[in-house]
Amino acid sequence: MSVVLIHGLWIHSVSWDPWQQLFDERGYRTLAPGWPGDGETVATTRAHPERVAGVGVAAVTDFYAQVIEDLGEPAVVIGHSFGGLIAQKLLDRGSAAAAVAISPAPVKGVRTVPLSLLRSSFPVLRRPANRTRAVALTQAQFAYSFGNAIPAEESAELFRDLTIPSPGRPLFEASTANFRRGTTTAVDTRRRDRGPLLLVAAGRDHTVPSAVVRATHRLYARGGAPADLRVHADRGHSAVFDHGWHTVADDVLAWLAAQEVTS
C-alpha cells in the first residue's frame, strides 16, 4: 500500500522524512511530494517564493490527485494542517483509499473560530494583497503558531530547518468559505461511500485548535460514513515533526492496522 504525505503551509516536505523511514520499515511505500511550486529543498523554495505565489486549494488537490493516479494503485493520504484539508478532499473525491487529517485546516461548515486561530492567520490575512503572494513567517510568528508546546530552542531549530514561504490564497479561501456558496474548501461530510477517515487534534495547538478539529468531527458525525477522532492533549501544531513525532506516527499506524489498511 502506498502512503502519500501532504505538508501544510510554511513547512517543507522534508519534515516527513522520519515518517517515511518509519512507514517504509513497516512495509508501506511512501511519497512526500511538495506542493506545486515548491523546490526540492528548503533553500531552493526560499530562494524562489514567486513559484508558489497564488497557488490555491484546488490546484494543490488536483496535483496530489494526479500523484495518486500515477501510482496506479490505491493509496492512503496523510496530511497535516492544510495538508489535512487536502487529504479530506482527496478522500471525498475517491482518490484515496483512506485518509488521516492531523490538525486539519477547517473545511467549509466549521464555524468554530478560536482567537489563537485568528492570531496565527493574521500575518497573511491582514493584507488583502497577500492572496496572490507568497508569505513567510518570522521566527516569533512560528514560535506562536507552531512551537508553543516545545522548548524555545527546538522551535528555533525547526524554524531554521523546515520553514518556507507559502501561498496566502489557501488562508483566504478558508476564511471566507462559510460566506460563499461555492468554495474550494468544501467537503461532502455526509458521503457514505468513502474510505475510513481519522482526524487527529493537538490539545495545545494555536493554529488549528482542538476545538476546530472536534467541530469537523461533528460534521462527519451528522451522517454518512463516520470519522474517528484522536486527541493528543499536550501537543502543539508542530506535533508531526518535533521531538514527539513518533507518538503521533505510531497512533496513525495503529489506526491503519485497525482499518485493515496495511502494507
Short mmCIF file of C-alpha atoms in Angstrom, two decimals:
data_model
loop_
_atom_site.label_atom_id
_atom_site.label_comp_id
_atom_site.label_asym_id
_atom_site.label_seq_id
_atom_site.Cartn_x
_atom_site.Cartn_y
_atom_site.Cartn_z
CA MET A 1 0.00 0.00 0.00
CA SER A 2 1.30 3.44 -0.91
CA VAL A 3 1.14 6.35 1.53
CA VAL A 4 1.18 9.93 0.25
CA LEU A 5 2.21 12.51 2.86
CA ILE A 6 0.98 16.09 2.41
CA HIS A 7 2.50 19.02 4.27
CA GLY A 8 0.73 22.24 5.18
CA LEU A 9 1.57 25.91 4.89
CA TRP A 10 5.06 27.13 5.80
CA ILE A 11 6.62 23.68 6.21
CA HIS A 12 8.69 21.88 3.57
CA SER A 13 8.03 18.27 2.68
CA VAL A 14 11.38 17.19 4.19
CA SER A 15 9.51 17.41 7.50
CA TRP A 16 8.07 14.00 6.60
CA ASP A 17 11.48 12.28 6.32
CA PRO A 18 11.21 10.48 9.71
CA TRP A 19 7.68 9.33 8.87
CA GLN A 20 8.85 7.97 5.54
CA GLN A 21 11.61 5.97 7.17
CA LEU A 22 9.23 4.53 9.78
CA PHE A 23 6.45 3.69 7.34
CA ASP A 24 8.89 2.21 4.82
CA GLU A 25 10.26 -0.02 7.57
CA ARG A 26 6.69 -1.21 8.21
CA GLY A 27 6.30 -2.19 4.57
CA TYR A 28 4.48 0.83 3.17
CA ARG A 29 5.66 2.69 0.08
CA THR A 30 5.79 6.37 0.92
CA LEU A 31 5.90 9.56 -1.12
CA ALA A 32 6.09 13.13 0.19
CA PRO A 33 5.96 15.46 -2.81
CA GLY A 34 5.88 19.17 -2.12
CA TRP A 35 3.11 21.50 -3.21
CA PRO A 36 3.11 22.88 -6.76
CA GLY A 37 5.99 25.35 -6.99
CA ASP A 38 7.93 24.00 -4.01
CA GLY A 39 11.63 23.40 -4.58
CA GLU A 40 13.39 20.14 -3.84
CA THR A 41 14.98 21.68 -0.75
CA VAL A 42 14.11 24.29 1.85
CA ALA A 43 16.80 26.57 0.46
CA THR A 44 15.58 26.47 -3.13
CA THR A 45 11.99 27.09 -2.06
CA ARG A 46 13.05 30.09 0.00
CA ALA A 47 15.05 31.41 -2.94
CA HIS A 48 12.04 31.36 -5.29
CA PRO A 49 8.88 32.30 -3.36
CA GLU A 50 7.27 33.55 -6.56
CA ARG A 51 6.86 29.95 -7.73
CA VAL A 52 4.25 29.22 -5.04
CA ALA A 53 2.52 32.60 -5.07
CA GLY A 54 -1.18 32.35 -5.87
CA VAL A 55 -1.44 28.56 -5.52
CA GLY A 56 -4.81 27.63 -4.02
CA VAL A 57 -6.60 24.65 -2.54
CA ALA A 58 -7.99 23.40 -5.87
CA ALA A 59 -4.58 23.38 -7.55
CA VAL A 60 -2.99 21.54 -4.63
CA THR A 61 -5.80 18.97 -4.52
CA ASP A 62 -5.57 18.34 -8.27
CA PHE A 63 -1.80 17.98 -8.01
CA TYR A 64 -1.96 15.27 -5.35
CA ALA A 65 -4.85 13.53 -7.11
CA GLN A 66 -2.57 13.21 -10.14
CA VAL A 67 0.24 11.88 -7.93
CA ILE A 68 -2.09 9.13 -6.71
CA GLU A 69 -3.41 8.40 -10.19
CA ASP A 70 0.15 7.97 -11.45
CA LEU A 71 0.78 5.33 -8.77
CA GLY A 72 -1.76 3.07 -10.45
CA GLU A 73 -2.92 1.66 -7.11
CA PRO A 74 -4.95 2.70 -4.06
CA ALA A 75 -3.19 4.98 -1.62
CA VAL A 76 -3.54 6.27 1.91
CA VAL A 77 -3.18 10.02 2.29
CA ILE A 78 -1.85 11.61 5.47
CA GLY A 79 -1.96 15.38 5.70
CA HIS A 80 -1.03 17.99 8.28
CA SER A 81 -2.72 21.38 8.67
CA PHE A 82 -3.82 22.48 5.17
CA GLY A 83 -2.49 19.12 4.05
CA GLY A 84 -5.15 17.60 6.31
CA LEU A 85 -7.83 19.55 4.45
CA ILE A 86 -6.39 18.33 1.14
CA ALA A 87 -6.43 14.75 2.47
CA GLN A 88 -10.15 15.04 3.23
CA LYS A 89 -10.85 16.42 -0.24
CA LEU A 90 -8.94 13.56 -1.87
CA LEU A 91 -10.92 11.04 0.17
CA ASP A 92 -14.16 12.81 -0.74
CA ARG A 93 -13.44 12.67 -4.47
CA GLY A 94 -12.48 8.99 -4.29
CA SER A 95 -8.79 9.44 -4.98
CA ALA A 96 -7.72 7.91 -1.65
CA ALA A 97 -8.48 4.57 -0.02
CA ALA A 98 -8.21 6.10 3.47
CA ALA A 99 -7.16 9.43 4.95
CA VAL A 100 -5.60 10.83 8.09
CA ALA A 101 -6.01 14.55 8.76
CA ILE A 102 -3.73 15.87 11.51
CA SER A 103 -4.68 19.29 12.89
CA PRO A 104 -6.53 19.91 9.61
CA ALA A 105 -7.44 23.36 8.38
CA PRO A 106 -11.22 23.80 8.68
CA VAL A 107 -13.48 22.59 5.91
CA LYS A 108 -16.50 24.64 4.86
CA GLY A 109 -19.14 24.40 7.58
CA VAL A 110 -16.82 24.62 10.57
CA ARG A 111 -17.80 27.80 12.40
CA THR A 112 -15.60 27.49 15.47
CA VAL A 113 -13.02 30.30 15.30
CA PRO A 114 -10.83 30.47 18.42
CA LEU A 115 -8.77 33.62 19.00
CA SER A 116 -5.47 31.77 18.57
CA LEU A 117 -6.50 30.66 15.07
CA LEU A 118 -7.16 34.27 14.11
CA ARG A 119 -3.81 35.34 15.54
CA SER A 120 -1.98 32.60 13.65
CA SER A 121 -3.67 33.62 10.39
CA PHE A 122 -3.18 37.35 10.87
CA PRO A 123 0.29 37.59 9.22
CA VAL A 124 -1.42 36.64 5.94
CA LEU A 125 -4.98 37.91 6.25
CA ARG A 126 -4.04 41.41 7.41
CA ARG A 127 -3.12 42.36 3.83
CA PRO A 128 -5.58 41.52 1.03
CA ALA A 129 -2.73 41.60 -1.50
CA ASN A 130 -1.29 38.51 0.20
CA ARG A 131 -3.96 36.46 -1.57
CA THR A 132 -1.73 36.38 -4.65
CA ARG A 133 1.61 36.42 -2.85
CA ALA A 134 3.86 34.01 -1.03
CA VAL A 135 4.25 34.84 2.65
CA ALA A 136 6.97 33.77 5.10
CA LEU A 137 6.65 33.63 8.88
CA THR A 138 9.05 35.34 11.25
CA GLN A 139 10.68 33.23 13.95
CA ALA A 140 8.40 34.82 16.57
CA GLN A 141 5.30 34.07 14.49
CA PHE A 142 6.42 30.48 14.04
CA ALA A 143 7.05 30.12 17.77
CA TYR A 144 3.45 31.15 18.50
CA SER A 145 1.74 29.25 15.69
CA PHE A 146 3.81 26.05 15.69
CA GLY A 147 6.30 25.96 18.56
CA ASN A 148 4.33 26.97 21.65
CA ALA A 149 4.28 23.43 23.10
CA ILE A 150 8.01 22.70 22.70
CA PRO A 151 11.20 24.27 24.10
CA ALA A 152 12.18 27.61 22.54
CA GLU A 153 15.48 26.16 21.33
CA GLU A 154 13.71 23.37 19.45
CA SER A 155 11.23 25.83 17.94
CA ALA A 156 14.11 27.97 16.67
CA GLU A 157 15.80 24.90 15.17
CA LEU A 158 12.64 23.78 13.38
CA PHE A 159 12.11 27.30 12.06
CA ARG A 160 15.63 27.30 10.64
CA ASP A 161 15.48 23.83 9.12
CA LEU A 162 11.92 23.42 7.83
CA THR A 163 10.11 26.70 7.16
CA ILE A 164 9.39 28.03 3.68
CA PRO A 165 7.29 30.82 2.16
CA SER A 166 3.80 29.62 1.32
CA PRO A 167 0.91 30.94 -0.76
CA GLY A 168 -1.56 33.18 1.02
CA ARG A 169 -4.52 32.09 -1.14
CA PRO A 170 -5.50 28.96 0.89
CA LEU A 171 -5.97 31.01 4.05
CA PHE A 172 -8.19 33.50 2.26
CA GLU A 173 -10.19 30.63 0.76
CA ALA A 174 -10.71 29.00 4.15
CA SER A 175 -11.53 32.25 5.97
CA THR A 176 -14.35 33.17 3.56
CA ALA A 177 -15.70 29.66 2.88
CA ASN A 178 -18.79 29.95 5.07
CA PHE A 179 -19.85 33.13 3.30
CA ARG A 180 -19.71 31.70 -0.23
CA ARG A 181 -21.97 29.23 -1.99
CA GLY A 182 -19.13 27.65 -3.93
CA THR A 183 -15.77 27.22 -2.26
CA THR A 184 -12.65 25.13 -2.71
CA THR A 185 -12.65 24.05 0.96
CA ALA A 186 -16.00 22.24 0.72
CA VAL A 187 -16.13 18.52 1.52
CA ASP A 188 -19.17 16.26 1.49
CA THR A 189 -19.08 15.18 5.13
CA ARG A 190 -22.27 13.13 4.67
CA ARG A 191 -20.93 10.93 1.91
CA ARG A 192 -21.41 7.25 2.75
CA ASP A 193 -19.26 5.59 0.10
CA ARG A 194 -15.84 6.92 1.08
CA GLY A 195 -12.96 5.19 2.80
CA PRO A 196 -12.11 5.48 6.51
CA LEU A 197 -11.03 8.82 7.95
CA LEU A 198 -9.04 9.66 11.08
CA LEU A 199 -8.98 13.20 12.49
CA VAL A 200 -6.14 13.98 14.89
CA ALA A 201 -6.21 17.01 17.19
CA ALA A 202 -3.45 18.58 19.28
CA GLY A 203 -4.66 19.97 22.59
CA ARG A 204 -2.21 22.90 22.72
CA ASP A 205 -2.40 23.79 19.04
CA HIS A 206 -2.69 27.52 18.37
CA THR A 207 -3.03 27.30 14.58
CA VAL A 208 -5.77 24.65 14.41
CA PRO A 209 -7.05 24.36 17.98
CA SER A 210 -8.56 21.05 19.02
CA ALA A 211 -11.99 22.75 19.15
CA VAL A 212 -11.78 23.21 15.38
CA VAL A 213 -10.95 19.54 14.82
CA ARG A 214 -13.77 18.49 17.13
CA ALA A 215 -16.15 20.72 15.16
CA THR A 216 -15.01 18.99 11.96
CA HIS A 217 -15.64 15.63 13.60
CA ARG A 218 -19.19 16.70 14.50
CA LEU A 219 -19.89 17.50 10.84
CA TYR A 220 -18.96 13.95 9.88
CA ALA A 221 -21.00 12.54 12.78
CA ARG A 222 -24.23 14.02 11.37
CA GLY A 223 -24.44 11.46 8.62
CA GLY A 224 -22.52 9.45 6.10
CA ALA A 225 -19.51 7.34 6.89
CA PRO A 226 -18.17 8.14 10.38
CA ALA A 227 -14.78 9.61 11.13
CA ASP A 228 -12.60 8.59 14.05
CA LEU A 229 -11.04 11.17 16.37
CA ARG A 230 -7.80 11.09 18.36
CA VAL A 231 -6.61 13.89 20.64
CA HIS A 232 -3.01 14.40 21.80
CA ALA A 233 -3.68 16.73 24.70
CA ASP A 234 -0.17 18.06 25.31
CA ARG A 235 0.90 18.66 21.72
CA GLY A 236 1.03 21.75 19.50
CA HIS A 237 0.93 22.37 15.76
CA SER A 238 4.48 21.05 15.37
CA ALA A 239 3.42 17.61 16.60
CA VAL A 240 4.14 15.78 13.34
CA PHE A 241 7.75 16.98 13.04
CA ASP A 242 9.01 17.90 16.51
CA HIS A 243 10.71 15.58 19.00
CA GLY A 244 7.42 13.80 19.76
CA TRP A 245 6.50 12.94 16.17
CA HIS A 246 6.86 9.19 16.79
CA THR A 247 3.89 9.16 19.17
CA VAL A 248 1.59 10.59 16.53
CA ALA A 249 3.00 8.33 13.82
CA ASP A 250 2.53 5.22 15.97
CA ASP A 251 -1.06 6.24 16.63
CA VAL A 252 -1.66 6.57 12.89
CA LEU A 253 -0.04 3.22 12.16
CA ALA A 254 -2.22 1.51 14.78
CA TRP A 255 -5.34 3.10 13.31
CA LEU A 256 -4.42 2.00 9.80
CA ALA A 257 -3.92 -1.55 11.03
CA ALA A 258 -7.33 -1.48 12.73
CA GLN A 259 -8.92 -0.42 9.45
CA GLU A 260 -7.09 -3.29 7.74
CA VAL A 261 -5.32 -0.72 5.60
CA THR A 262 -1.96 -2.40 5.78
CA SER A 263 1.11 -2.80 3.65
#
